[in-house]
Structure formats: C-alpha cells, structure tokens
CSV table of C-alpha atoms and ligand atoms in Angstrom, one decimal:
chain,number,residue,atom,x,y,z
P,1,MET,CA,1.7,-20.3,-3.0
P,2,ASN,CA,4.0,-18.0,-1.0
P,3,LEU,CA,2.1,-14.9,-0.2
P,4,ILE,CA,2.4,-11.6,1.7
P,5,LEU,CA,-0.7,-9.6,2.8
P,6,LEU,CA,0.3,-6.0,3.2
P,7,GLY,CA,-1.9,-3.2,4.6
P,8,PRO,CA,-2.5,-1.0,7.6
P,9,PRO,CA,-4.0,-2.4,10.8
P,10,GLY,CA,-7.7,-3.0,10.2
P,11,ALA,CA,-7.4,-3.5,6.5
P,12,GLY,CA,-8.7,-7.1,6.7
P,13,LYS,CA,-5.4,-9.0,6.4
P,14,GLY,CA,-6.2,-11.4,9.2
P,15,THR,CA,-9.7,-12.1,7.8
P,16,GLN,CA,-8.4,-12.6,4.2
P,17,ALA,CA,-5.5,-14.7,5.4
P,18,LYS,CA,-7.9,-17.1,7.2
P,19,MET,CA,-10.0,-17.5,4.0
P,20,LEU,CA,-6.9,-18.1,1.9
P,21,MET,CA,-5.6,-20.6,4.4
P,22,ASP,CA,-8.8,-22.7,4.0
P,23,ARG,CA,-8.7,-22.3,0.3
P,24,TYR,CA,-5.1,-23.3,-0.4
P,25,GLY,CA,-4.4,-25.4,2.7
P,26,ILE,CA,-1.4,-23.3,3.7
P,27,PRO,CA,-0.8,-21.7,7.1
P,28,GLN,CA,-1.3,-18.1,8.0
P,29,ILE,CA,1.8,-16.6,9.7
P,30,SER,CA,0.7,-13.7,11.8
P,31,THR,CA,3.6,-12.1,13.7
P,32,GLY,CA,1.0,-10.1,15.7
P,33,ASP,CA,-0.7,-13.4,16.8
P,34,ILE,CA,2.7,-15.1,17.6
P,35,LEU,CA,3.8,-12.0,19.7
P,36,ARG,CA,0.4,-11.9,21.5
P,37,ALA,CA,0.7,-15.6,22.4
P,38,ALA,CA,4.3,-14.9,23.7
P,39,VAL,CA,3.0,-12.0,25.8
P,40,LYS,CA,0.2,-14.2,27.2
P,41,ASP,CA,2.6,-17.0,28.0
P,42,GLY,CA,5.1,-14.6,29.7
P,43,THR,CA,8.0,-15.9,27.6
P,44,PRO,CA,11.2,-13.8,27.5
P,45,MET,CA,10.3,-12.7,24.0
P,46,GLY,CA,6.8,-11.7,25.1
P,47,LEU,CA,8.2,-9.7,28.0
P,48,LYS,CA,10.5,-7.9,25.6
P,49,ALA,CA,7.7,-7.3,23.0
P,50,LYS,CA,5.0,-6.1,25.3
P,51,SER,CA,6.0,-2.5,25.9
P,52,TYR,CA,6.4,-1.9,22.1
P,53,MET,CA,3.0,-3.4,21.4
P,54,ASP,CA,1.2,-1.5,24.1
P,55,ALA,CA,2.7,1.7,22.8
P,56,GLY,CA,1.6,0.9,19.2
P,57,ALA,CA,5.3,0.8,18.1
P,58,LEU,CA,7.0,-1.9,16.1
P,59,VAL,CA,8.9,-4.7,17.9
P,60,PRO,CA,12.6,-4.6,16.9
P,61,ASP,CA,13.3,-6.2,13.5
P,62,GLU,CA,15.7,-8.9,14.9
P,63,VAL,CA,12.9,-10.3,17.1
P,64,VAL,CA,10.3,-10.6,14.4
P,65,VAL,CA,12.8,-11.7,11.7
P,66,GLY,CA,13.9,-14.5,14.1
P,67,ILE,CA,10.2,-15.6,14.6
P,68,VAL,CA,9.5,-15.7,10.9
P,69,ARG,CA,12.8,-17.4,9.9
P,70,GLU,CA,12.1,-20.2,12.3
P,71,ARG,CA,8.4,-20.5,11.4
P,72,LEU,CA,9.1,-20.8,7.6
P,73,GLN,CA,11.2,-23.8,8.2
P,74,GLN,CA,8.4,-25.8,9.9
P,75,ASP,CA,6.9,-28.6,8.0
P,76,ASP,CA,3.5,-27.1,7.4
P,77,CYS,CA,5.1,-24.3,5.3
P,78,LYS,CA,6.5,-26.6,2.7
P,79,ASP,CA,3.6,-26.0,0.2
P,80,GLY,CA,3.4,-22.3,1.0
P,81,PHE,CA,2.4,-19.7,3.5
P,82,ILE,CA,0.5,-16.5,4.0
P,83,LEU,CA,2.5,-13.8,5.8
P,84,ASP,CA,0.1,-11.4,7.7
P,85,GLY,CA,1.7,-8.4,9.4
P,86,PHE,CA,5.2,-9.2,8.2
P,87,PRO,CA,7.3,-7.6,6.8
P,88,ARG,CA,6.6,-4.2,8.2
P,89,THR,CA,9.9,-2.5,7.5
P,90,VAL,CA,12.3,-2.5,4.6
P,91,PRO,CA,15.0,-4.3,6.7
P,92,GLN,CA,12.4,-7.0,7.5
P,93,ALA,CA,11.6,-7.3,3.7
P,94,ASP,CA,15.3,-7.7,3.0
P,95,ALA,CA,15.7,-10.3,5.7
P,96,LEU,CA,12.7,-12.2,4.3
P,97,ALA,CA,14.3,-12.2,0.8
P,98,GLU,CA,17.5,-13.6,2.3
P,99,ALA,CA,15.7,-16.3,4.4
P,100,LEU,CA,13.6,-17.4,1.4
P,101,SER,CA,16.6,-17.5,-0.9
P,102,SER,CA,18.5,-19.7,1.6
P,103,LEU,CA,15.5,-22.0,1.6
P,104,GLY,CA,15.4,-22.0,-2.2
P,105,ARG,CA,12.0,-20.4,-2.2
P,106,LEU,CA,10.5,-17.4,-4.0
P,107,LEU,CA,7.6,-15.1,-3.2
P,108,ASP,CA,4.6,-15.5,-5.6
P,109,ALA,CA,2.6,-12.4,-4.8
P,110,VAL,CA,2.2,-9.4,-2.4
P,111,VAL,CA,-1.4,-8.3,-2.0
P,112,SER,CA,-1.8,-4.8,-0.7
P,113,LEU,CA,-5.1,-3.8,0.8
P,114,ALA,CA,-6.0,-0.1,0.8
P,115,VAL,CA,-8.6,1.3,3.2
P,116,ASP,CA,-9.4,4.9,4.3
P,117,VAL,CA,-8.1,6.0,7.7
P,118,GLU,CA,-11.5,6.8,9.3
P,119,VAL,CA,-12.8,3.4,8.2
P,120,LEU,CA,-9.8,1.7,9.8
P,121,VAL,CA,-10.3,3.5,13.1
P,122,GLU,CA,-14.0,2.5,13.1
P,123,ARG,CA,-13.1,-1.1,12.3
P,124,LEU,CA,-10.4,-1.3,15.0
P,125,THR,CA,-12.2,0.5,17.8
P,126,GLY,CA,-15.1,-1.9,17.5
P,127,ARG,CA,-13.1,-5.1,17.2
P,128,ARG,CA,-13.6,-7.7,20.0
P,129,THR,CA,-12.1,-11.2,20.4
P,130,CYS,CA,-13.3,-14.1,22.6
P,131,ARG,CA,-10.7,-14.7,25.3
P,132,ASP,CA,-11.5,-18.4,25.3
P,133,CYS,CA,-11.9,-19.5,21.7
P,134,GLY,CA,-10.4,-16.5,19.8
P,135,ARG,CA,-13.5,-15.9,17.6
P,136,GLY,CA,-13.6,-12.3,16.3
P,137,TYR,CA,-16.5,-9.9,16.5
P,138,HIS,CA,-17.3,-6.2,15.8
P,139,VAL,CA,-19.6,-4.2,18.0
P,140,LYS,CA,-21.3,-2.7,14.9
P,141,PHE,CA,-20.6,-4.9,11.9
P,142,ALA,CA,-20.6,-8.4,13.5
P,143,PRO,CA,-22.1,-8.1,17.0
P,144,PRO,CA,-22.6,-11.1,19.2
P,145,LYS,CA,-26.1,-12.1,20.2
P,146,VAL,CA,-25.5,-11.0,23.8
P,147,SER,CA,-23.2,-8.0,24.2
P,148,GLY,CA,-19.8,-9.0,25.5
P,149,VAL,CA,-20.4,-12.7,25.3
P,150,CYS,CA,-19.1,-15.1,22.6
P,151,ASP,CA,-21.9,-16.8,20.6
P,152,ALA,CA,-19.8,-19.9,20.1
P,153,CYS,CA,-18.5,-20.7,23.6
P,154,GLY,CA,-20.0,-18.2,26.0
P,155,GLY,CA,-16.5,-16.7,26.7
P,156,GLU,CA,-15.9,-13.1,27.6
P,157,LEU,CA,-15.2,-10.7,24.6
P,158,LEU,CA,-12.2,-8.6,25.1
P,159,GLN,CA,-10.8,-5.5,23.3
P,160,ARG,CA,-7.1,-5.7,22.4
P,161,ASP,CA,-5.1,-3.1,24.5
P,162,ASP,CA,-3.7,-1.6,21.3
P,163,ASP,CA,-7.2,-1.2,19.7
P,164,ARG,CA,-7.9,1.9,21.8
P,165,GLU,CA,-8.2,5.0,19.6
P,166,GLU,CA,-5.0,6.8,20.7
P,167,THR,CA,-2.9,3.7,20.1
P,168,ILE,CA,-4.7,3.0,16.9
P,169,ARG,CA,-3.7,6.5,15.6
P,170,ARG,CA,-0.1,5.8,16.5
P,171,ARG,CA,-0.1,2.4,14.8
P,172,LEU,CA,-1.5,4.0,11.7
P,173,ASN,CA,1.3,6.6,11.7
P,174,VAL,CA,3.8,3.9,12.2
P,175,TYR,CA,2.3,2.1,9.1
P,176,ASP,CA,2.6,5.3,7.0
P,177,GLU,CA,6.2,6.0,8.0
P,178,GLN,CA,7.7,2.5,8.2
P,179,THR,CA,5.5,0.0,6.4
P,180,SER,CA,4.0,1.9,3.4
P,181,PRO,CA,7.4,2.1,1.7
P,182,LEU,CA,7.1,-1.6,1.1
P,183,ILE,CA,4.3,-0.9,-1.5
P,184,ALA,CA,6.9,0.7,-3.8
P,185,TYR,CA,9.5,-2.0,-2.8
P,186,TYR,CA,7.3,-4.8,-4.0
P,187,ARG,CA,5.9,-2.9,-6.9
P,188,GLN,CA,9.5,-2.5,-8.1
P,189,ALA,CA,10.1,-6.2,-7.6
P,190,GLY,CA,7.0,-6.9,-9.9
P,191,LEU,CA,5.2,-8.7,-7.1
P,192,LEU,CA,2.6,-6.2,-6.0
P,193,THR,CA,-1.1,-6.3,-6.6
P,194,GLU,CA,-3.4,-3.6,-5.1
P,195,VAL,CA,-6.9,-4.5,-3.9
P,196,ASP,CA,-9.6,-2.1,-2.7
P,197,GLY,CA,-10.0,-3.1,1.0
P,198,MET,CA,-13.1,-0.9,1.3
P,199,LEU,CA,-15.1,-3.6,-0.6
P,200,SER,CA,-17.0,-6.3,1.3
P,201,MET,CA,-15.0,-9.2,2.7
P,202,ASP,CA,-16.3,-11.5,0.0
P,203,ALA,CA,-15.6,-9.0,-2.8
P,204,VAL,CA,-12.0,-8.5,-1.5
P,205,GLN,CA,-11.6,-12.3,-1.4
P,206,GLU,CA,-12.8,-12.6,-4.9
P,207,ALA,CA,-10.4,-9.9,-6.2
P,208,ILE,CA,-7.5,-11.7,-4.4
P,209,LEU,CA,-8.4,-15.1,-5.8
P,210,ALA,CA,-8.8,-13.7,-9.3
P,211,HIS,CA,-5.3,-12.3,-9.2
P,212,LEU,CA,-3.8,-15.4,-7.7
P,213,GLY,CA,-5.5,-17.5,-10.3
P,214,LYS,CA,-3.9,-15.4,-13.0
P,215,GLU,CA,-0.5,-15.7,-11.3
P,216,GLN,CA,-0.8,-19.5,-11.1
P,217,ALA,CA,-1.8,-19.7,-14.8
P,218,ARG,CA,1.2,-17.6,-15.7
P,219,ARG,CA,3.6,-20.0,-14.0
Q,301,LIG,P1,-0.9,-6.9,14.4
Q,301,LIG,O1,-1.7,-7.9,15.1
Q,301,LIG,O2,-0.4,-7.3,13.1
Q,301,LIG,O3,-1.7,-5.5,14.3
Q,301,LIG,O4,0.3,-6.6,15.4
Q,301,LIG,C1,0.2,-6.1,16.7
Q,301,LIG,C2,1.5,-5.5,17.2
Q,301,LIG,O5,2.5,-6.5,17.2
Q,301,LIG,C3,2.1,-4.4,16.3
Q,301,LIG,O6,1.5,-3.1,16.6
Q,301,LIG,C4,3.5,-4.4,16.7
Q,301,LIG,O7,3.8,-3.9,18.0
Q,301,LIG,C5,3.8,-5.9,16.8
Q,301,LIG,N1,4.2,-6.5,15.5
Q,301,LIG,C6,3.4,-7.4,14.7
Q,301,LIG,N2,4.1,-7.7,13.6
Q,301,LIG,C7,5.2,-7.0,13.6
Q,301,LIG,C8,6.3,-6.8,12.7
Q,301,LIG,N3,6.4,-7.5,11.5
Q,301,LIG,N4,7.3,-6.0,13.0
Q,301,LIG,C9,7.3,-5.3,14.2
Q,301,LIG,N5,6.3,-5.4,15.1
Q,301,LIG,C10,5.3,-6.2,14.8
C-alpha cells in the first residue's frame, strides 16, 4: 500500500499515519520528523532547514525530495509506505512521481484530511510532546495526569517552536498557497479521496480504512 496523507498542519496526518502503520505494517515517512531529528542532531541538513522551519516556511524542495528519495529505497518500504507531510508543493509531487516510476512503483491512494482553520489553531497551540519518549499530548484534548510531565516516562513535555500561534498562522497560509493545489493535482490523477478530519480520530480512521479496503478490492 503506497499512500500519501495530505492536509494542513494539525489535520491529524501524523496520528492517522501511526494507526495505518500498525494496521498495514508499513512505515510512516514524515519529512517533518526527519527534519526535526536532523535539527536536533545538528547535521548540515538540519542547520540548513532550521531557519525555514522556525519561520513556518517550507524547506527547499531539493532538500526534502532528497530525503524522501533516499528513504523510499530502504528495505522497510518494499511493501509500502505512508507519506506524511510530503509532498507539499507541485514540484515535490512531480519529483515523487519520477522517483516512484524509477523504482517501478505506483501510488495507490492520496487521502486528504479537511479541518476548519480555527480548529487547526486550537489543536496546534495545545500540542505537547515528551522530550524523552516522543509521546504526544494536548493540553485540552489529551492532557497528561500531571501538567508538563509525561505519563509514560516522566519526561518534560515541550511545545514545538513552530506551534506558537503566529507561526501556525504562517504555516496555514503556506499550506493554502503552496500545498492545497495538490488536492486538484491528485484528483485529476484519479487518486484523491477526501475525508472529514473534523470527525473523531477513530471515525477518521474508519473512513480511511473503508476507502483503502475498496481500493484493495478493486485491484
Ligand atoms: P510538519 O511536522 O509536517 O508540520 O513539518 C514541520 C516543518 O518542516 C514545516 O513547517 C516545514 O518547515 C518543514 N517541512 C516538513 N515537510 C516538508 C516538505 N515536504 N517540504 C518542505 N518543508 C517541509
């Protein structure tokens, strides 16, 4: 199953990707996670990406395309993958098509999650992550037992630098301008399915699985 999850920041792509990963036994490829790890490790790529990320802007296409091209060739992607946060521009989508064709692979589906802007802002401003184990929380919707402390490992809960309101608004504008054209792009390619991302996590998951089940039956 070769999948793309498309949608604005906060639409639930990461959450759904993790559920799909468990279900299908294929990896989630999150360019955001890969870039954040590079920033944390202080690699040359991380140093280059950091200023764009802090500003809520997109990292240049050639950087992220290079990451994904390399990642797709790794062994654990041979039965499929879930792209989360990539592609984000039309040139990235074109580069992905080229990379997949050179590997003799095809996309099976592109799932687009739609969520109202004010809900996105509320979801993103409340998002917290454990600095030690990476577990995710939300101050309102999924709070830890003790404020600021991870239930699982006792680690400190941090807010992503780019999850502050001003940067979030910028990231949402970037999505509208540069990423949302991909909805028409993949609709035209006959690959798009739109899911209401305002529903509960479980209902969204059910809708995605129902669609993917139909796709599998068709093939
Ligand atoms: P995310 O975790 O997907 O919200 O990504 C966090 C940040 O990483 C984005 O705001 C961008 O600065 C950068 N980033 C992640 N994926 C991409 C991509 N496909 N193209 C360009 N920049 C990206």
